[in-house]
Amino acid sequence: MSVAELFHVPAKFELKDADASRKLIGSSTGQKSEDKQADKLQTTALAEQISGLQEVFAANHDHKLLVILQGMDTSGKDGTVKSVFGQLHPLGARTVAFKAPSQAEKDRDFLWRVHKEVPGKGEIVIFNRSHYEDVLISKVHGWIDDTECERRYVHIRDFERMLVETGTIVLKFFLHISNAEQKQRLEERLADPDKHWKFDMQDLAERVHWEAYQRAYERALTATDTREAPWYVVPSDSKTQRNLVIASIVDERLASLNLKYPPGNLEYSKLIVE
Amino acid sequence: MSVAELFHVPAKFELKDADASRKLIGSSTGQKSEDKQADKLQTTALAEQISGLQEVFAANHDHKLLVILQGMDTSGKDGTVKSVFGQLHPLGARTVAFKAPSQAEKDRDFLWRVHKEVPGKGEIVIFNRSHYEDVLISKVHGWIDDTECERRYVHIRDFERMLVETGTIVLKFFLHISNAEQKQRLEERLADPDKHWKFDMQDLAERVHWEAYQRAYERALTATDTREAPWYVVPSDSKTQRNLVIASIVDERLASLNLKYPPGNLEYSKLIVE
């Protein structure tokens, strides 16, 4: 069974705290710090492998890869970008973080700013947050009603299907942490002066809506998990497991393309002057 | 019957040369030059009316208007922009001409460059050519097969429906000229040194494919005429009729919104210092 199949969101599912620390792959010696060390080594190896696959991916100049990271505050989206995609060649890879929309963005459909940033041929783009915020935060805060939310699911499905049919691979990861883990991570930020800059009062305000967010995620993931653009639910209470799972799925998907370096045109190679 | 209904593309239709000079609205004194003069006066009045409607449209900052102009070479897309939309306030209106795609555009889906340019709230955008080129020129030259073409129709329908559902009015005009009229206009360009810059050898090369283009347009218009985003077939052998028809439909549509100026907030108006 592929790692992708192991973590593919089920047709019907509930987000349970317990599942945030579920361990399905990687070392299982039972020794926690040894487990982590093994996970890290495997992830580093995979990240290097992905970087190698990127070169042939770019050389082919054909497919496009879009990775979408979603998750509650502190779930580790930034950390994932660094650990899993940090080895990519910057010329062929970009990370785009979507924050609160600008006035020009608010004045247009919610897919506008997202479509602008999709990868070109041979490129890998990582979305740190995405158009899914528009069916999550907007839903939880009651800025849109259920009818509008359902309509946006359709817009998202149509949009992602179009991307896939025009040559984009779309991988969507939900970084699933438990309520207790988030509490601990927020406390860690407060305890460490070097992490104070990461602390945002807004995170506490959003934490109050924890349950509403879990329900909104369940509904959004179910409504937008498609054959073309699947959702993966990644247990993320352990950072090393989270990285290992995501790296494995990305590696699997890129490797499955079976890309070879294109032959190139060496007709004029003899013109190289000695 | 509204002008829009008069020119709305029928469910089944054929592009016939004769219909390019069909006269359904405007003066009909029978005197050709008098007819033209009457059309022009009406169009000017409508263009001014549209400009007035634009102000309240911008003030409301709610709806968006996208006008798409398609047609064979010399069918008068540029002339329409000048005559019908030339009076709009430039702050709230833009014309975007889509030429041969750049490398970055070729590297992405065909809707990418188009989505970027859609109007924001209160804005009017005119597309001089559009994403329809990707199911016309691409089809006629065999760059895409029928399956891909049908798939693109779906992408277009989904995309335009999304635009409409997020507050955009989409009006699509096909400027229908006859083969003989195109011949004459190309000859005029050659006869007048001040129009030589408009002459492009490529236009002659494309003219060879006239019949294939007519069939491709018939199919594209039928496949993408939707309740949300209708197609209008505008008889365009007469420039004045063409302008009058388009101005009438745009005017009707904007007027149908029944927009009023928003009340504004005058709470602090008393702070104006004498």
mmCIF file of N, CA and C in Angstrom, chain B residues 14-112:
data_model
loop_
_atom_site.group_PDB
_atom_site.id
_atom_site.type_symbol
_atom_site.label_atom_id
_atom_site.label_comp_id
_atom_site.label_asym_id
_atom_site.label_seq_id
_atom_site.Cartn_x
_atom_site.Cartn_y
_atom_site.Cartn_z
ATOM 1 N N GLU B 14 -26.510 28.707 -37.899
ATOM 2 C CA GLU B 14 -25.400 28.681 -38.841
ATOM 3 C C GLU B 14 -24.996 30.109 -39.122
ATOM 4 N N LEU B 15 -23.701 30.344 -39.270
ATOM 5 C CA LEU B 15 -23.245 31.672 -39.636
ATOM 6 C C LEU B 15 -23.378 31.820 -41.144
ATOM 7 N N LYS B 16 -24.313 32.688 -41.558
ATOM 8 C CA LYS B 16 -24.499 32.910 -42.997
ATOM 9 C C LYS B 16 -24.050 34.322 -43.339
ATOM 10 N N ASP B 17 -23.401 34.449 -44.477
ATOM 11 C CA ASP B 17 -22.934 35.770 -44.914
ATOM 12 C C ASP B 17 -24.068 36.787 -44.938
ATOM 13 N N ALA B 18 -25.233 36.347 -45.377
ATOM 14 C CA ALA B 18 -26.367 37.270 -45.511
ATOM 15 C C ALA B 18 -26.716 37.925 -44.178
ATOM 16 N N ASP B 19 -26.566 37.166 -43.102
ATOM 17 C CA ASP B 19 -26.951 37.687 -41.784
ATOM 18 C C ASP B 19 -26.006 38.766 -41.265
ATOM 19 N N ALA B 20 -24.855 38.902 -41.915
ATOM 20 C CA ALA B 20 -23.891 39.903 -41.468
ATOM 21 C C ALA B 20 -24.380 41.319 -41.761
ATOM 22 N N SER B 21 -25.375 41.431 -42.634
ATOM 23 C CA SER B 21 -25.908 42.772 -42.934
ATOM 24 C C SER B 21 -27.391 42.884 -42.554
ATOM 25 N N ARG B 22 -27.857 41.930 -41.772
ATOM 26 C CA ARG B 22 -29.233 41.963 -41.285
ATOM 27 C C ARG B 22 -29.445 43.237 -40.456
ATOM 28 N N LYS B 23 -30.558 43.890 -40.663
ATOM 29 C CA LYS B 23 -30.802 45.153 -39.959
ATOM 30 C C LYS B 23 -32.073 44.993 -39.130
ATOM 31 N N LEU B 24 -31.939 44.964 -37.828
ATOM 32 C CA LEU B 24 -33.098 44.725 -36.973
ATOM 33 C C LEU B 24 -33.489 45.924 -36.138
ATOM 34 N N ILE B 25 -32.537 46.817 -35.918
ATOM 35 C CA ILE B 25 -32.882 47.991 -35.109
ATOM 36 C C ILE B 25 -32.368 49.258 -35.772
ATOM 37 N N GLY B 26 -32.762 50.380 -35.222
ATOM 38 C CA GLY B 26 -32.279 51.665 -35.702
ATOM 39 C C GLY B 26 -33.172 52.208 -36.809
ATOM 40 N N SER B 27 -32.757 53.345 -37.348
ATOM 41 C CA SER B 27 -33.526 54.020 -38.390
ATOM 42 C C SER B 27 -33.627 53.150 -39.646
ATOM 43 N N SER B 28 -34.744 53.240 -40.369
ATOM 44 C CA SER B 28 -34.824 52.498 -41.626
ATOM 45 C C SER B 28 -35.521 53.340 -42.686
ATOM 46 N N THR B 29 -34.926 54.486 -42.949
ATOM 47 C CA THR B 29 -35.483 55.394 -43.951
ATOM 48 C C THR B 29 -35.247 54.866 -45.354
ATOM 49 N N GLY B 30 -34.312 53.927 -45.452
ATOM 50 C CA GLY B 30 -34.013 53.415 -46.775
ATOM 51 C C GLY B 30 -32.853 54.177 -47.427
ATOM 52 N N GLN B 31 -32.608 55.384 -46.985
ATOM 53 C CA GLN B 31 -31.492 56.172 -47.522
ATOM 54 C C GLN B 31 -30.226 55.763 -46.770
ATOM 55 N N LYS B 32 -29.299 55.160 -47.436
ATOM 56 C CA LYS B 32 -28.161 54.563 -46.740
ATOM 57 C C LYS B 32 -27.392 55.550 -45.860
ATOM 58 N N SER B 33 -27.003 56.680 -46.445
ATOM 59 C CA SER B 33 -26.165 57.589 -45.648
ATOM 60 C C SER B 33 -26.973 58.208 -44.512
ATOM 61 N N GLU B 34 -28.249 58.399 -44.740
ATOM 62 C CA GLU B 34 -29.101 58.924 -43.668
ATOM 63 C C GLU B 34 -29.238 57.895 -42.534
ATOM 64 N N ASP B 35 -29.386 56.640 -42.946
ATOM 65 C CA ASP B 35 -29.432 55.541 -41.962
ATOM 66 C C ASP B 35 -28.206 55.583 -41.055
ATOM 67 N N LYS B 36 -27.064 55.679 -41.711
ATOM 68 C CA LYS B 36 -25.802 55.688 -40.961
ATOM 69 C C LYS B 36 -25.754 56.839 -39.976
ATOM 70 N N GLN B 37 -26.192 57.998 -40.462
ATOM 71 C CA GLN B 37 -26.151 59.179 -39.620
ATOM 72 C C GLN B 37 -27.052 58.987 -38.401
ATOM 73 N N ALA B 38 -28.201 58.410 -38.626
ATOM 74 C CA ALA B 38 -29.154 58.175 -37.525
ATOM 75 C C ALA B 38 -28.573 57.171 -36.529
ATOM 76 N N ASP B 39 -27.977 56.095 -37.052
ATOM 77 C CA ASP B 39 -27.322 55.095 -36.180
ATOM 78 C C ASP B 39 -26.267 55.762 -35.303
ATOM 79 N N LYS B 40 -25.470 56.614 -35.943
ATOM 80 C CA LYS B 40 -24.375 57.256 -35.221
ATOM 81 C C LYS B 40 -24.881 58.138 -34.087
ATOM 82 N N LEU B 41 -25.921 58.897 -34.384
ATOM 83 C CA LEU B 41 -26.472 59.782 -33.357
ATOM 84 C C LEU B 41 -26.991 58.972 -32.175
ATOM 85 N N GLN B 42 -27.680 57.886 -32.510
ATOM 86 C CA GLN B 42 -28.223 57.033 -31.447
ATOM 87 C C GLN B 42 -27.102 56.408 -30.614
ATOM 88 N N THR B 43 -26.056 55.963 -31.315
ATOM 89 C CA THR B 43 -24.934 55.325 -30.614
ATOM 90 C C THR B 43 -24.236 56.322 -29.690
ATOM 91 N N THR B 44 -24.040 57.520 -30.173
ATOM 92 C CA THR B 44 -23.407 58.547 -29.344
ATOM 93 C C THR B 44 -24.238 58.819 -28.097
ATOM 94 N N ALA B 45 -25.541 58.902 -28.282
ATOM 95 C CA ALA B 45 -26.428 59.135 -27.131
ATOM 96 C C ALA B 45 -26.330 57.974 -26.145
ATOM 97 N N LEU B 46 -26.298 56.756 -26.684
ATOM 98 C CA LEU B 46 -26.192 55.574 -25.815
ATOM 99 C C LEU B 46 -24.848 55.534 -25.095
ATOM 100 N N ALA B 47 -23.776 55.869 -25.809
ATOM 101 C CA ALA B 47 -22.434 55.848 -25.208
ATOM 102 C C ALA B 47 -22.375 56.824 -24.032
ATOM 103 N N GLU B 48 -23.062 57.973 -24.192
ATOM 104 C CA GLU B 48 -23.092 58.941 -23.092
ATOM 105 C C GLU B 48 -23.916 58.406 -21.915
ATOM 106 N N GLN B 49 -24.987 57.725 -22.275
ATOM 107 C CA GLN B 49 -25.846 57.137 -21.241
ATOM 108 C C GLN B 49 -25.066 56.061 -20.463
ATOM 109 N N ILE B 50 -24.313 55.239 -21.197
ATOM 110 C CA ILE B 50 -23.496 54.194 -20.566
ATOM 111 C C ILE B 50 -22.470 54.828 -19.628
ATOM 112 N N SER B 51 -21.899 55.929 -20.082
ATOM 113 C CA SER B 51 -20.916 56.623 -19.259
ATOM 114 C C SER B 51 -21.551 57.131 -17.957
ATOM 115 N N GLY B 52 -22.792 57.587 -18.044
ATOM 116 C CA GLY B 52 -23.513 58.002 -16.841
ATOM 117 C C GLY B 52 -23.794 56.830 -15.915
ATOM 118 N N LEU B 53 -24.185 55.714 -16.524
ATOM 119 C CA LEU B 53 -24.456 54.513 -15.728
ATOM 120 C C LEU B 53 -23.179 53.999 -15.070
ATOM 121 N N GLN B 54 -22.052 54.210 -15.753
ATOM 122 C CA GLN B 54 -20.772 53.768 -15.180
ATOM 123 C C GLN B 54 -20.487 54.480 -13.858
ATOM 124 N N GLU B 55 -20.865 55.740 -13.774
ATOM 125 C CA GLU B 55 -20.550 56.470 -12.549
ATOM 126 C C GLU B 55 -21.252 55.864 -11.338
ATOM 127 N N VAL B 56 -22.526 55.581 -11.509
ATOM 128 C CA VAL B 56 -23.280 54.999 -10.398
ATOM 129 C C VAL B 56 -22.843 53.546 -10.140
ATOM 130 N N PHE B 57 -22.421 52.876 -11.210
ATOM 131 C CA PHE B 57 -21.888 51.504 -11.134
ATOM 132 C C PHE B 57 -20.602 51.500 -10.288
ATOM 133 N N ALA B 58 -19.733 52.479 -10.553
ATOM 134 C CA ALA B 58 -18.476 52.588 -9.796
ATOM 135 C C ALA B 58 -18.756 52.995 -8.352
ATOM 136 N N ALA B 59 -19.702 53.906 -8.188
ATOM 137 C CA ALA B 59 -20.024 54.406 -6.840
ATOM 138 C C ALA B 59 -20.568 53.279 -5.958
ATOM 139 N N ASN B 60 -21.346 52.372 -6.562
ATOM 140 C CA ASN B 60 -21.890 51.251 -5.800
ATOM 141 C C ASN B 60 -20.811 50.255 -5.383
ATOM 142 N N HIS B 61 -19.746 50.150 -6.197
ATOM 143 C CA HIS B 61 -18.631 49.252 -5.880
ATOM 144 C C HIS B 61 -19.152 47.860 -5.496
ATOM 145 N N ASP B 62 -19.918 47.269 -6.390
ATOM 146 C CA ASP B 62 -20.541 45.987 -6.063
ATOM 147 C C ASP B 62 -20.454 45.039 -7.275
ATOM 148 N N HIS B 63 -21.137 45.384 -8.355
ATOM 149 C CA HIS B 63 -21.092 44.568 -9.566
ATOM 150 C C HIS B 63 -19.783 44.780 -10.326
ATOM 151 N N LYS B 64 -19.530 43.861 -11.270
ATOM 152 C CA LYS B 64 -18.382 43.979 -12.184
ATOM 153 C C LYS B 64 -18.916 43.688 -13.578
ATOM 154 N N LEU B 65 -18.362 44.334 -14.590
ATOM 155 C CA LEU B 65 -18.838 44.078 -15.955
ATOM 156 C C LEU B 65 -17.682 43.649 -16.847
ATOM 157 N N LEU B 66 -17.858 42.498 -17.467
ATOM 158 C CA LEU B 66 -16.864 42.000 -18.421
ATOM 159 C C LEU B 66 -17.516 41.877 -19.795
ATOM 160 N N VAL B 67 -16.954 42.595 -20.762
ATOM 161 C CA VAL B 67 -17.446 42.548 -22.141
ATOM 162 C C VAL B 67 -16.400 41.840 -22.991
ATOM 163 N N ILE B 68 -16.827 40.809 -23.698
ATOM 164 C CA ILE B 68 -15.886 40.062 -24.533
ATOM 165 C C ILE B 68 -16.215 40.302 -26.008
ATOM 166 N N LEU B 69 -15.211 40.753 -26.759
ATOM 167 C CA LEU B 69 -15.392 40.983 -28.194
ATOM 168 C C LEU B 69 -14.604 39.948 -28.989
ATOM 169 N N GLN B 70 -15.316 39.226 -29.833
ATOM 170 C CA GLN B 70 -14.648 38.271 -30.720
ATOM 171 C C GLN B 70 -15.111 38.518 -32.149
ATOM 172 N N GLY B 71 -14.309 38.132 -33.099
ATOM 173 C CA GLY B 71 -14.703 38.293 -34.494
ATOM 174 C C GLY B 71 -13.508 38.059 -35.400
ATOM 175 N N MET B 72 -13.784 37.813 -36.673
ATOM 176 C CA MET B 72 -12.723 37.609 -37.655
ATOM 177 C C MET B 72 -11.903 38.899 -37.774
ATOM 178 N N ASP B 73 -10.721 38.802 -38.378
ATOM 179 C CA ASP B 73 -9.906 39.993 -38.626
ATOM 180 C C ASP B 73 -10.743 41.018 -39.388
ATOM 181 N N THR B 74 -10.565 42.249 -39.063
ATOM 182 C CA THR B 74 -11.257 43.406 -39.662
ATOM 183 C C THR B 74 -12.739 43.512 -39.265
ATOM 184 N N SER B 75 -13.200 42.663 -38.340
ATOM 185 C CA SER B 75 -14.625 42.700 -38.013
ATOM 186 C C SER B 75 -14.988 43.931 -37.181
ATOM 187 N N GLY B 76 -13.985 44.640 -36.667
ATOM 188 C CA GLY B 76 -14.272 45.917 -36.022
ATOM 189 C C GLY B 76 -14.233 45.912 -34.512
ATOM 190 N N LYS B 77 -13.404 45.056 -33.932
ATOM 191 C CA LYS B 77 -13.301 45.015 -32.468
ATOM 192 C C LYS B 77 -12.728 46.329 -31.928
ATOM 193 N N ASP B 78 -11.653 46.788 -32.555
ATOM 194 C CA ASP B 78 -11.037 48.049 -32.112
ATOM 195 C C ASP B 78 -12.021 49.211 -32.258
ATOM 196 N N GLY B 79 -12.698 49.263 -33.386
ATOM 197 C CA GLY B 79 -13.655 50.342 -33.636
ATOM 198 C C GLY B 79 -14.780 50.350 -32.612
ATOM 199 N N THR B 80 -15.218 49.159 -32.213
ATOM 200 C CA THR B 80 -16.274 49.060 -31.205
ATOM 201 C C THR B 80 -15.807 49.645 -29.874
ATOM 202 N N VAL B 81 -14.589 49.312 -29.496
ATOM 203 C CA VAL B 81 -14.050 49.825 -28.233
ATOM 204 C C VAL B 81 -14.093 51.348 -28.235
ATOM 205 N N LYS B 82 -13.653 51.940 -29.349
ATOM 206 C CA LYS B 82 -13.611 53.402 -29.466
ATOM 207 C C LYS B 82 -15.022 54.001 -29.442
ATOM 208 N N SER B 83 -15.921 53.437 -30.255
ATOM 209 C CA SER B 83 -17.239 54.058 -30.423
ATOM 210 C C SER B 83 -18.179 53.831 -29.246
ATOM 211 N N VAL B 84 -18.141 52.627 -28.690
ATOM 212 C CA VAL B 84 -19.114 52.299 -27.645
ATOM 213 C C VAL B 84 -18.566 52.596 -26.248
ATOM 214 N N PHE B 85 -17.258 52.349 -26.053
ATOM 215 C CA PHE B 85 -16.693 52.456 -24.705
ATOM 216 C C PHE B 85 -15.720 53.628 -24.557
ATOM 217 N N GLY B 86 -15.573 54.404 -25.636
ATOM 218 C CA GLY B 86 -14.605 55.504 -25.638
ATOM 219 C C GLY B 86 -14.933 56.615 -24.656
ATOM 220 N N GLN B 87 -16.182 56.667 -24.210
ATOM 221 C CA GLN B 87 -16.579 57.744 -23.296
ATOM 222 C C GLN B 87 -16.476 57.337 -21.827
ATOM 223 N N LEU B 88 -16.115 56.115 -21.561
ATOM 224 C CA LEU B 88 -16.041 55.665 -20.164
ATOM 225 C C LEU B 88 -14.912 56.382 -19.424
ATOM 226 N N HIS B 89 -15.102 56.553 -18.138
ATOM 227 C CA HIS B 89 -14.040 57.133 -17.309
ATOM 228 C C HIS B 89 -12.914 56.112 -17.192
ATOM 229 N N PRO B 90 -11.704 56.507 -17.604
ATOM 230 C CA PRO B 90 -10.600 55.523 -17.633
ATOM 231 C C PRO B 90 -10.269 54.942 -16.250
ATOM 232 N N LEU B 91 -10.605 55.649 -15.184
ATOM 233 C CA LEU B 91 -10.291 55.123 -13.850
ATOM 234 C C LEU B 91 -11.057 53.840 -13.546
ATOM 235 N N GLY B 92 -12.216 53.698 -14.168
ATOM 236 C CA GLY B 92 -13.044 52.524 -13.859
ATOM 237 C C GLY B 92 -13.222 51.580 -15.023
ATOM 238 N N ALA B 93 -12.427 51.786 -16.077
ATOM 239 C CA ALA B 93 -12.578 50.942 -17.272
ATOM 240 C C ALA B 93 -11.225 50.641 -17.894
ATOM 241 N N ARG B 94 -11.104 49.437 -18.393
ATOM 242 C CA ARG B 94 -9.856 49.009 -19.040
ATOM 243 C C ARG B 94 -10.194 48.178 -20.255
ATOM 244 N N THR B 95 -9.382 48.290 -21.302
ATOM 245 C CA THR B 95 -9.481 47.347 -22.418
ATOM 246 C C THR B 95 -8.231 46.487 -22.409
ATOM 247 N N VAL B 96 -8.407 45.204 -22.548
ATOM 248 C CA VAL B 96 -7.272 44.291 -22.583
ATOM 249 C C VAL B 96 -7.275 43.563 -23.917
ATOM 250 N N ALA B 97 -6.202 43.701 -24.684
ATOM 251 C CA ALA B 97 -6.090 42.993 -25.961
ATOM 252 C C ALA B 97 -5.201 41.774 -25.761
ATOM 253 N N PHE B 98 -5.727 40.616 -26.125
ATOM 254 C CA PHE B 98 -4.934 39.391 -25.985
ATOM 255 C C PHE B 98 -4.308 39.025 -27.326
ATOM 256 N N LYS B 99 -2.995 39.063 -27.351
ATOM 257 C CA LYS B 99 -2.239 38.720 -28.561
ATOM 258 C C LYS B 99 -1.703 37.298 -28.411
ATOM 259 N N ALA B 100 -0.743 36.936 -29.241
ATOM 260 C CA ALA B 100 -0.107 35.625 -29.111
ATOM 261 C C ALA B 100 0.463 35.501 -27.700
ATOM 262 N N PRO B 101 0.251 34.355 -27.063
ATOM 263 C CA PRO B 101 0.677 34.204 -25.666
ATOM 264 C C PRO B 101 2.188 34.234 -25.479
ATOM 265 N N SER B 102 2.614 34.782 -24.343
ATOM 266 C CA SER B 102 4.033 34.785 -23.972
ATOM 267 C C SER B 102 4.444 33.385 -23.517
ATOM 268 N N GLN B 103 5.733 33.198 -23.265
ATOM 269 C CA GLN B 103 6.200 31.884 -22.797
ATOM 270 C C GLN B 103 5.565 31.538 -21.447
ATOM 271 N N ALA B 104 5.516 32.489 -20.520
ATOM 272 C CA ALA B 104 4.913 32.233 -19.204
ATOM 273 C C ALA B 104 3.440 31.854 -19.357
ATOM 274 N N GLU B 105 2.771 32.448 -20.318
ATOM 275 C CA GLU B 105 1.358 32.142 -20.561
ATOM 276 C C GLU B 105 1.189 30.761 -21.187
ATOM 277 N N LYS B 106 2.051 30.437 -22.117
ATOM 278 C CA LYS B 106 2.003 29.094 -22.729
ATOM 279 C C LYS B 106 2.268 28.010 -21.694
ATOM 280 N N ASP B 107 3.038 28.351 -20.686
ATOM 281 C CA ASP B 107 3.423 27.371 -19.667
ATOM 282 C C ASP B 107 2.295 27.094 -18.665
ATOM 283 N N ARG B 108 1.193 27.831 -18.779
ATOM 284 C CA ARG B 108 0.076 27.631 -17.848
ATOM 285 C C ARG B 108 -1.213 27.363 -18.607
ATOM 286 N N ASP B 109 -2.294 27.085 -17.863
ATOM 287 C CA ASP B 109 -3.584 26.841 -18.496
ATOM 288 C C ASP B 109 -4.029 28.079 -19.266
ATOM 289 N N PHE B 110 -4.884 27.872 -20.265
ATOM 290 C CA PHE B 110 -5.243 28.982 -21.167
ATOM 291 C C PHE B 110 -6.105 30.047 -20.499
ATOM 292 N N LEU B 111 -6.657 29.762 -19.312
ATOM 293 C CA LEU B 111 -7.472 30.764 -18.617
ATOM 294 C C LEU B 111 -6.633 31.657 -17.691
ATOM 295 N N TRP B 112 -5.388 31.288 -17.499
ATOM 296 C CA TRP B 112 -4.530 31.988 -16.541
ATOM 297 C C TRP B 112 -4.421 33.478 -16.827
#
